[in-house]
Amino acid sequence: MKSQTLASLSNLSCRHALAWGGVITGVLCWSMPNPALSASVAEDLIAQTRPLVIGHRGFPQFAPENTLPSFHLAKIAGADLIELDYHVTRDGAMIVCHDGTVDRTTDATKRWGGSNLRIADKTLAELRELDAGSWFHPPYPNTHLPTLEEALEEIQNGNVTLIERKAGSAAQCLELLRKKKLINAVVIQSFDWDYIADCHRLAPEQVLGVLGPTRLKDWNPTEEEKVLSPRWLDEAKKRGALLAVWNQNVTRTAVAYAHQIGLKVWVYTINDSATADKLLDMGVDGIITNNTSLIWRTMALRTRR
Ligand code: G3P
Ligand code: CA
């Protein structure tokens, strides 16, 4: 009974949030072109002068992260892009999941026993058996780990994917994008800046983002050096990135420098209005969030200042 009540309350808040998102998105976006209708979607999108709202792993506030229902909700809430993470299975398939293991977001430990069950040790067929929706509250029945291809089909039907590579080669990802005619209809990002440099070499037209802070071959940054700085931005540009995607450790000066050299700055993962406001004041170009509706609301309220 108690869980039923909680489930309906949660659904109520979900509907409330999505209604807010829908209204605000409508107010803010009515005059903007639908990027999905343009030939170079990703380029057009990042060229926008307003900040973008990016659904982190879909809409994980109200649906199990990195699943098709989560991506669908983020679309309804009006995200400009929808972020996902992918790994590679033992038999070489690209599958969507944040962690390198399936313990946290599926029923794998209950089903198979043990722990630390790595995606890289399992086949696609094995991983597809897993239930990726029952751990969530309220549960999402019949929800599985999507392949990267399935996720792209869901998101690109009206939206733009921000693909984060956790494992796998640039060539494999680009081959899928070429097959599906999605080069530059998506954005690719990674904490592995060599992977981004490989993407740039193989598909120079593809819009790319470097995630940071990270560790580079010849630079293991100290705590102070982890703040976004001209040095990071110059390194990002050398690798062909158009976006520096950073945690909250950014400054107004660094954002201004990024703009001066033709880069945009997106920040992750921002789930409260006060932090979003502070970062928007610094001039960031995109907010990656678990709650797309909340960030839209924050942006709408700023127009009344
Ligand atoms: O999109 C940025 C963010 O997803 C990076 O961190 O750990 O959530 O993949 P993580
Ligand atoms: Ca991610």
mmCIF file of C-alpha atoms and ligand atoms in Angstrom:
data_model
loop_
_atom_site.group_PDB
_atom_site.id
_atom_site.type_symbol
_atom_site.label_atom_id
_atom_site.label_comp_id
_atom_site.label_asym_id
_atom_site.label_seq_id
_atom_site.Cartn_x
_atom_site.Cartn_y
_atom_site.Cartn_z
ATOM 1 C CA MET A 1 0.000 0.000 0.000
ATOM 2 C CA LYS A 2 2.769 2.346 1.067
ATOM 3 C CA SER A 3 4.753 1.665 -2.083
ATOM 4 C CA GLN A 4 1.619 2.170 -4.194
ATOM 5 C CA THR A 5 1.109 5.571 -2.583
ATOM 6 C CA LEU A 6 4.726 6.486 -3.174
ATOM 7 C CA ALA A 7 4.478 5.300 -6.749
ATOM 8 C CA SER A 8 1.448 7.481 -7.438
ATOM 9 C CA LEU A 9 3.065 10.453 -5.718
ATOM 10 C CA SER A 10 6.168 9.962 -7.764
ATOM 11 C CA ASN A 11 4.097 9.722 -10.930
ATOM 12 C CA LEU A 12 2.274 12.868 -9.905
ATOM 13 C CA SER A 13 5.528 14.787 -9.437
ATOM 14 C CA CYS A 14 6.718 13.388 -12.737
ATOM 15 C CA ARG A 15 3.629 14.608 -14.532
ATOM 16 C CA HIS A 16 3.915 17.962 -12.761
ATOM 17 C CA ALA A 17 7.554 18.358 -13.765
ATOM 18 C CA LEU A 18 6.889 17.328 -17.321
ATOM 19 C CA ALA A 19 3.966 19.713 -17.574
ATOM 20 C CA TRP A 20 6.256 22.517 -16.408
ATOM 21 C CA GLY A 21 8.863 21.433 -18.902
ATOM 22 C CA GLY A 22 6.355 21.320 -21.719
ATOM 23 C CA VAL A 23 4.926 24.770 -20.977
ATOM 24 C CA ILE A 24 8.291 26.413 -20.490
ATOM 25 C CA THR A 25 9.821 24.694 -23.477
ATOM 26 C CA GLY A 26 6.919 25.934 -25.538
ATOM 27 C CA VAL A 27 7.346 29.492 -24.262
ATOM 28 C CA LEU A 28 11.064 29.567 -24.857
ATOM 29 C CA CYS A 29 11.361 27.576 -28.045
ATOM 30 C CA TRP A 30 8.353 28.479 -30.131
ATOM 31 C CA SER A 31 10.362 30.680 -32.449
ATOM 32 C CA MET A 32 13.429 28.458 -32.682
ATOM 33 C CA PRO A 33 14.103 26.116 -35.593
ATOM 34 C CA ASN A 34 13.731 22.396 -34.889
ATOM 35 C CA PRO A 35 17.338 21.218 -35.119
ATOM 36 C CA ALA A 36 16.221 17.764 -36.209
ATOM 37 C CA LEU A 37 15.066 19.290 -39.501
ATOM 38 C CA SER A 38 18.462 20.683 -40.400
ATOM 39 C CA ALA A 39 21.192 18.890 -42.368
ATOM 40 C CA SER A 40 24.033 19.589 -39.912
ATOM 41 C CA VAL A 41 22.024 19.271 -36.746
ATOM 42 C CA ALA A 42 24.838 19.227 -34.214
ATOM 43 C CA GLU A 43 26.641 22.217 -35.711
ATOM 44 C CA ASP A 44 23.444 24.281 -35.840
ATOM 45 C CA LEU A 45 22.592 23.339 -32.294
ATOM 46 C CA ILE A 46 25.902 24.295 -30.757
ATOM 47 C CA ALA A 47 25.881 27.569 -32.688
ATOM 48 C CA GLN A 48 22.726 28.695 -30.806
ATOM 49 C CA THR A 49 23.299 31.787 -28.707
ATOM 50 C CA ARG A 50 21.049 30.634 -25.843
ATOM 51 C CA PRO A 51 22.227 28.001 -23.330
ATOM 52 C CA LEU A 52 21.232 24.425 -24.148
ATOM 53 C CA VAL A 53 19.541 22.010 -21.751
ATOM 54 C CA ILE A 54 20.942 18.490 -21.953
ATOM 55 C CA GLY A 55 19.236 15.466 -20.365
ATOM 56 C CA HIS A 56 21.909 13.480 -18.525
ATOM 57 C CA ARG A 57 21.312 9.739 -19.137
ATOM 58 C CA GLY A 58 17.832 10.804 -20.292
ATOM 59 C CA PHE A 59 15.572 11.936 -17.452
ATOM 60 C CA PRO A 60 16.882 9.813 -14.541
ATOM 61 C CA GLN A 61 14.875 11.789 -11.996
ATOM 62 C CA PHE A 62 11.789 9.949 -13.226
ATOM 63 C CA ALA A 63 12.932 6.904 -15.222
ATOM 64 C CA PRO A 64 15.789 4.391 -15.005
ATOM 65 C CA GLU A 65 18.924 6.047 -16.387
ATOM 66 C CA ASN A 66 20.216 5.228 -19.873
ATOM 67 C CA THR A 67 17.077 3.336 -20.942
ATOM 68 C CA LEU A 68 14.607 4.000 -23.754
ATOM 69 C CA PRO A 69 11.867 5.280 -21.353
ATOM 70 C CA SER A 70 14.379 7.702 -19.845
ATOM 71 C CA PHE A 71 15.315 9.041 -23.290
ATOM 72 C CA HIS A 72 11.640 9.316 -24.224
ATOM 73 C CA LEU A 73 10.841 11.355 -21.090
ATOM 74 C CA ALA A 74 13.760 13.716 -21.742
ATOM 75 C CA LYS A 75 12.363 14.325 -25.217
ATOM 76 C CA ILE A 76 8.901 15.118 -23.814
ATOM 77 C CA ALA A 77 10.487 17.519 -21.314
ATOM 78 C CA GLY A 78 12.126 19.417 -24.168
ATOM 79 C CA ALA A 79 15.818 18.590 -23.761
ATOM 80 C CA ASP A 80 17.966 20.047 -26.545
ATOM 81 C CA LEU A 81 20.227 17.003 -26.464
ATOM 82 C CA ILE A 82 20.034 13.695 -24.622
ATOM 83 C CA GLU A 83 23.195 12.235 -23.139
ATOM 84 C CA LEU A 84 24.014 8.517 -22.919
ATOM 85 C CA ASP A 85 27.051 6.358 -22.099
ATOM 86 C CA TYR A 86 28.167 3.279 -24.013
ATOM 87 C CA HIS A 87 30.439 0.300 -23.381
ATOM 88 C CA VAL A 88 31.453 -2.696 -25.518
ATOM 89 C CA THR A 89 30.394 -6.289 -24.787
ATOM 90 C CA ARG A 90 32.664 -9.366 -24.934
ATOM 91 C CA ASP A 91 31.404 -10.066 -28.476
ATOM 92 C CA GLY A 92 31.965 -6.483 -29.623
ATOM 93 C CA ALA A 93 28.489 -4.891 -29.411
ATOM 94 C CA MET A 94 28.065 -1.298 -28.257
ATOM 95 C CA ILE A 95 25.604 -1.236 -25.367
ATOM 96 C CA VAL A 96 24.240 1.697 -23.375
ATOM 97 C CA CYS A 97 25.105 1.756 -19.670
ATOM 98 C CA HIS A 98 26.983 4.182 -17.465
ATOM 99 C CA ASP A 99 28.978 1.786 -15.295
ATOM 100 C CA GLY A 100 31.425 -0.795 -16.627
ATOM 101 C CA THR A 101 29.459 -3.314 -14.527
ATOM 102 C CA VAL A 102 25.749 -4.099 -14.529
ATOM 103 C CA ASP A 103 25.292 -4.571 -10.755
ATOM 104 C CA ARG A 104 23.782 -1.169 -9.945
ATOM 105 C CA THR A 105 21.255 -0.681 -12.752
ATOM 106 C CA THR A 106 20.003 -4.216 -13.516
ATOM 107 C CA ASP A 107 18.962 -7.432 -11.775
ATOM 108 C CA ALA A 108 22.277 -9.089 -12.761
ATOM 109 C CA THR A 109 23.511 -9.957 -9.262
ATOM 110 C CA LYS A 110 20.126 -11.492 -8.360
ATOM 111 C CA ARG A 111 19.993 -13.406 -11.623
ATOM 112 C CA TRP A 112 23.605 -14.547 -11.942
ATOM 113 C CA GLY A 113 24.979 -14.230 -8.400
ATOM 114 C CA GLY A 114 28.315 -12.631 -7.543
ATOM 115 C CA SER A 115 29.199 -8.997 -7.959
ATOM 116 C CA ASN A 116 31.293 -6.681 -10.103
ATOM 117 C CA LEU A 117 29.742 -8.210 -13.233
ATOM 118 C CA ARG A 118 31.577 -6.546 -16.096
ATOM 119 C CA ILE A 119 29.993 -5.694 -19.453
ATOM 120 C CA ALA A 120 33.295 -6.561 -21.143
ATOM 121 C CA ASP A 121 32.970 -10.175 -19.825
ATOM 122 C CA LYS A 122 29.412 -10.779 -21.095
ATOM 123 C CA THR A 123 27.892 -11.265 -24.539
ATOM 124 C CA LEU A 124 25.187 -9.021 -25.922
ATOM 125 C CA ALA A 125 22.668 -11.890 -25.704
ATOM 126 C CA GLU A 126 23.455 -12.383 -22.006
ATOM 127 C CA LEU A 127 23.166 -8.688 -21.212
ATOM 128 C CA ARG A 128 19.887 -8.390 -23.118
ATOM 129 C CA GLU A 129 18.286 -10.864 -20.693
ATOM 130 C CA LEU A 130 18.735 -8.410 -17.845
ATOM 131 C CA ASP A 131 15.940 -6.352 -16.367
ATOM 132 C CA ALA A 132 17.067 -2.707 -16.291
ATOM 133 C CA GLY A 133 13.827 -1.175 -14.997
ATOM 134 C CA SER A 134 12.689 -3.033 -11.879
ATOM 135 C CA TRP A 135 15.313 -1.502 -9.579
ATOM 136 C CA PHE A 136 13.771 1.928 -10.155
ATOM 137 C CA HIS A 137 10.924 3.369 -8.101
ATOM 138 C CA PRO A 138 8.290 3.141 -9.441
ATOM 139 C CA PRO A 139 9.497 0.146 -11.483
ATOM 140 C CA TYR A 140 9.577 0.185 -15.278
ATOM 141 C CA PRO A 141 8.694 -3.343 -16.428
ATOM 142 C CA ASN A 142 10.085 -4.847 -19.665
ATOM 143 C CA THR A 143 12.998 -2.433 -19.756
ATOM 144 C CA HIS A 144 16.355 -3.651 -21.048
ATOM 145 C CA LEU A 145 19.813 -2.251 -21.632
ATOM 146 C CA PRO A 146 19.542 -0.689 -25.106
ATOM 147 C CA THR A 147 22.152 -1.163 -27.777
ATOM 148 C CA LEU A 148 23.720 2.088 -28.960
ATOM 149 C CA GLU A 149 21.863 1.642 -32.256
ATOM 150 C CA GLU A 150 18.460 1.303 -30.545
ATOM 151 C CA ALA A 151 19.137 4.328 -28.358
ATOM 152 C CA LEU A 152 20.059 6.396 -31.415
ATOM 153 C CA GLU A 153 16.831 5.334 -33.125
ATOM 154 C CA GLU A 154 14.779 6.495 -30.128
ATOM 155 C CA ILE A 155 16.612 9.776 -29.508
ATOM 156 C CA GLN A 156 17.301 10.871 -33.075
ATOM 157 C CA ASN A 157 13.596 10.604 -33.811
ATOM 158 C CA GLY A 158 13.118 14.292 -32.945
ATOM 159 C CA ASN A 159 16.154 14.992 -30.789
ATOM 160 C CA VAL A 160 19.972 14.959 -30.736
ATOM 161 C CA THR A 161 22.179 12.449 -28.932
ATOM 162 C CA LEU A 162 25.196 13.388 -26.864
ATOM 163 C CA ILE A 163 27.129 10.124 -27.038
ATOM 164 C CA GLU A 164 29.627 9.566 -24.247
ATOM 165 C CA ARG A 165 32.118 6.842 -25.000
ATOM 166 C CA LYS A 166 33.189 4.864 -21.944
ATOM 167 C CA ALA A 167 34.884 2.041 -23.883
ATOM 168 C CA GLY A 168 35.491 1.087 -27.515
ATOM 169 C CA SER A 169 37.241 2.523 -30.548
ATOM 170 C CA ALA A 170 36.471 5.705 -32.463
ATOM 171 C CA ALA A 171 36.328 3.683 -35.695
ATOM 172 C CA GLN A 172 33.551 1.414 -34.389
ATOM 173 C CA CYS A 173 31.366 4.295 -33.213
ATOM 174 C CA LEU A 174 31.878 6.265 -36.417
ATOM 175 C CA GLU A 175 31.087 3.195 -38.540
ATOM 176 C CA LEU A 176 27.679 2.951 -36.857
ATOM 177 C CA LEU A 177 27.063 6.688 -37.288
ATOM 178 C CA ARG A 178 28.015 6.464 -40.974
ATOM 179 C CA LYS A 179 25.734 3.464 -41.504
ATOM 180 C CA LYS A 180 22.836 5.371 -39.940
ATOM 181 C CA LYS A 181 23.741 8.656 -41.709
ATOM 182 C CA LEU A 182 24.200 10.346 -38.350
ATOM 183 C CA ILE A 183 27.645 11.886 -38.726
ATOM 184 C CA ASN A 184 27.221 15.374 -37.284
ATOM 185 C CA ALA A 185 23.598 14.681 -36.394
ATOM 186 C CA VAL A 186 24.922 13.776 -32.922
ATOM 187 C CA VAL A 187 27.666 15.082 -30.632
ATOM 188 C CA ILE A 188 30.397 12.762 -29.291
ATOM 189 C CA GLN A 189 32.244 13.339 -26.027
ATOM 190 C CA SER A 190 34.754 11.441 -23.887
ATOM 191 C CA PHE A 191 37.084 11.804 -20.926
ATOM 192 C CA ASP A 192 39.634 10.024 -23.154
ATOM 193 C CA TRP A 193 41.057 12.867 -25.238
ATOM 194 C CA ASP A 194 42.995 10.447 -27.474
ATOM 195 C CA TYR A 195 39.667 8.894 -28.497
ATOM 196 C CA ILE A 196 38.390 12.379 -29.395
ATOM 197 C CA ALA A 197 41.541 13.072 -31.419
ATOM 198 C CA ASP A 198 40.951 9.738 -33.239
ATOM 199 C CA CYS A 199 37.341 10.740 -33.987
ATOM 200 C CA HIS A 200 38.566 14.065 -35.364
ATOM 201 C CA ARG A 201 41.136 12.349 -37.588
ATOM 202 C CA LEU A 202 38.579 9.850 -38.942
ATOM 203 C CA ALA A 203 35.633 12.271 -39.283
ATOM 204 C CA PRO A 204 36.853 15.895 -39.170
ATOM 205 C CA GLU A 205 33.317 17.201 -39.720
ATOM 206 C CA GLN A 206 31.905 15.518 -36.587
ATOM 207 C CA VAL A 207 31.170 17.845 -33.623
ATOM 208 C CA LEU A 208 33.221 16.684 -30.625
ATOM 209 C CA GLY A 209 33.503 17.502 -26.938
ATOM 210 C CA VAL A 210 36.263 16.747 -24.457
ATOM 211 C CA LEU A 211 35.156 15.911 -20.928
ATOM 212 C CA GLY A 212 37.198 17.176 -18.054
ATOM 213 C CA PRO A 213 38.973 17.462 -15.862
ATOM 214 C CA THR A 214 40.899 14.384 -16.910
ATOM 215 C CA ARG A 215 44.429 13.050 -17.029
ATOM 216 C CA LEU A 216 46.399 13.546 -20.243
ATOM 217 C CA LYS A 217 49.478 11.553 -21.325
ATOM 218 C CA ASP A 218 51.870 14.327 -20.399
ATOM 219 C CA TRP A 219 49.775 16.110 -17.770
ATOM 220 C CA ASN A 220 48.396 14.725 -14.531
ATOM 221 C CA PRO A 221 46.767 17.890 -13.153
ATOM 222 C CA THR A 222 46.975 18.924 -9.515
ATOM 223 C CA GLU A 223 43.746 19.850 -7.697
ATOM 224 C CA GLU A 224 44.219 23.555 -8.586
ATOM 225 C CA GLU A 225 44.938 22.705 -12.215
ATOM 226 C CA LYS A 226 41.625 20.853 -12.540
ATOM 227 C CA VAL A 227 39.764 24.147 -12.933
ATOM 228 C CA LEU A 228 38.941 24.937 -16.579
ATOM 229 C CA SER A 229 41.751 27.177 -17.875
ATOM 230 C CA PRO A 230 43.252 28.441 -21.160
ATOM 231 C CA ARG A 231 45.716 25.541 -21.044
ATOM 232 C CA TRP A 232 42.882 22.954 -21.026
ATOM 233 C CA LEU A 233 41.037 24.862 -23.743
ATOM 234 C CA ASP A 234 44.105 25.052 -25.994
ATOM 235 C CA GLU A 235 44.653 21.296 -25.546
ATOM 236 C CA ALA A 236 40.972 20.664 -26.357
ATOM 237 C CA LYS A 237 41.205 22.696 -29.549
ATOM 238 C CA LYS A 238 44.362 20.828 -30.638
ATOM 239 C CA ARG A 239 42.347 17.580 -30.541
ATOM 240 C CA GLY A 240 39.574 18.969 -32.743
ATOM 241 C CA ALA A 241 37.001 19.539 -30.001
ATOM 242 C CA LEU A 242 34.462 22.350 -30.303
ATOM 243 C CA LEU A 243 33.181 21.804 -26.765
ATOM 244 C CA ALA A 244 34.812 21.654 -23.347
ATOM 245 C CA VAL A 245 32.418 19.733 -21.118
ATOM 246 C CA TRP A 246 33.411 20.407 -17.515
ATOM 247 C CA ASN A 247 32.236 19.886 -13.947
ATOM 248 C CA GLN A 248 31.322 22.982 -11.924
ATOM 249 C CA ASN A 249 34.978 23.957 -11.727
ATOM 250 C CA VAL A 250 34.818 26.759 -14.295
ATOM 251 C CA THR A 251 35.363 30.509 -14.172
ATOM 252 C CA ARG A 252 33.938 33.456 -16.066
ATOM 253 C CA THR A 253 37.430 34.195 -17.451
ATOM 254 C CA ALA A 254 37.875 30.662 -18.760
ATOM 255 C CA VAL A 255 34.446 30.711 -20.430
ATOM 256 C CA ALA A 256 35.316 34.046 -22.069
ATOM 257 C CA TYR A 257 38.632 32.598 -23.307
ATOM 258 C CA ALA A 258 36.799 29.554 -24.714
ATOM 259 C CA HIS A 259 34.488 31.840 -26.674
ATOM 260 C CA GLN A 260 37.441 33.886 -27.909
ATOM 261 C CA ILE A 261 39.068 30.784 -29.450
ATOM 262 C CA GLY A 262 35.773 29.439 -30.845
ATOM 263 C CA LEU A 263 34.886 26.814 -28.224
ATOM 264 C CA LYS A 264 31.708 26.378 -26.181
ATOM 265 C CA VAL A 265 31.559 25.318 -22.528
ATOM 266 C CA TRP A 266 28.983 22.856 -21.191
ATOM 267 C CA VAL A 267 28.798 21.871 -17.523
ATOM 268 C CA TYR A 268 27.727 18.657 -15.737
ATOM 269 C CA THR A 269 25.788 17.453 -13.776
ATOM 270 C CA ILE A 270 23.723 20.380 -12.486
ATOM 271 C CA ASN A 271 20.571 19.475 -10.604
ATOM 272 C CA ASP A 272 19.689 22.633 -8.666
ATOM 273 C CA SER A 273 18.613 26.108 -9.716
ATOM 274 C CA ALA A 274 21.123 28.080 -7.629
ATOM 275 C CA THR A 275 24.130 26.322 -9.189
ATOM 276 C CA ALA A 276 22.615 26.554 -12.656
ATOM 277 C CA ASP A 277 22.056 30.291 -12.154
ATOM 278 C CA LYS A 278 25.650 30.837 -11.023
ATOM 279 C CA LEU A 279 27.024 28.973 -14.049
ATOM 280 C CA LEU A 280 24.673 30.711 -16.475
ATOM 281 C CA ASP A 281 25.913 34.034 -15.056
ATOM 282 C CA MET A 282 29.428 32.932 -16.031
ATOM 283 C CA GLY A 283 28.234 32.498 -19.611
ATOM 284 C CA VAL A 284 28.230 28.692 -19.980
ATOM 285 C CA ASP A 285 26.616 27.419 -23.183
ATOM 286 C CA GLY A 286 24.972 24.222 -21.956
ATOM 287 C CA ILE A 287 23.776 22.588 -18.750
ATOM 288 C CA ILE A 288 23.790 18.808 -18.447
ATOM 289 C CA THR A 289 21.182 17.772 -15.880
ATOM 290 C CA ASN A 290 19.224 14.889 -14.360
ATOM 291 C CA ASN A 291 16.185 17.191 -14.341
ATOM 292 C CA THR A 292 15.579 18.870 -17.677
ATOM 293 C CA SER A 293 12.315 20.489 -16.522
ATOM 294 C CA LEU A 294 13.958 22.148 -13.522
ATOM 295 C CA ILE A 295 16.693 23.712 -15.654
ATOM 296 C CA TRP A 296 14.158 24.975 -18.200
ATOM 297 C CA ARG A 297 12.223 26.519 -15.310
ATOM 298 C CA THR A 298 15.404 28.133 -13.987
ATOM 299 C CA MET A 299 16.133 29.616 -17.394
ATOM 300 C CA ALA A 300 12.561 30.865 -17.798
ATOM 301 C CA LEU A 301 12.652 32.629 -14.415
ATOM 302 C CA ARG A 302 15.895 34.381 -15.378
ATOM 303 C CA THR A 303 14.039 36.177 -18.173
ATOM 304 C CA ARG A 304 12.005 37.978 -15.446
ATOM 305 C CA ARG A 305 15.061 39.463 -13.731
HETATM 306 O O1 G3P B 1 27.933 14.313 -19.658
HETATM 307 C C1 G3P B 1 28.825 14.467 -18.629
HETATM 308 C C2 G3P B 1 28.757 13.402 -17.585
HETATM 309 O O2 G3P B 1 27.931 12.368 -18.026
HETATM 310 C C3 G3P B 1 30.086 12.864 -17.241
HETATM 311 O O3 G3P B 1 30.074 12.077 -16.095
HETATM 312 O O4 G3P B 1 30.133 9.950 -14.891
HETATM 313 O O5 G3P B 1 27.944 10.918 -15.493
HETATM 314 O O6 G3P B 1 29.388 9.917 -17.236
HETATM 315 P P1 G3P B 1 29.364 10.652 -15.933
HETATM 316 CA CA CA B 2 28.003 10.333 -19.060
#
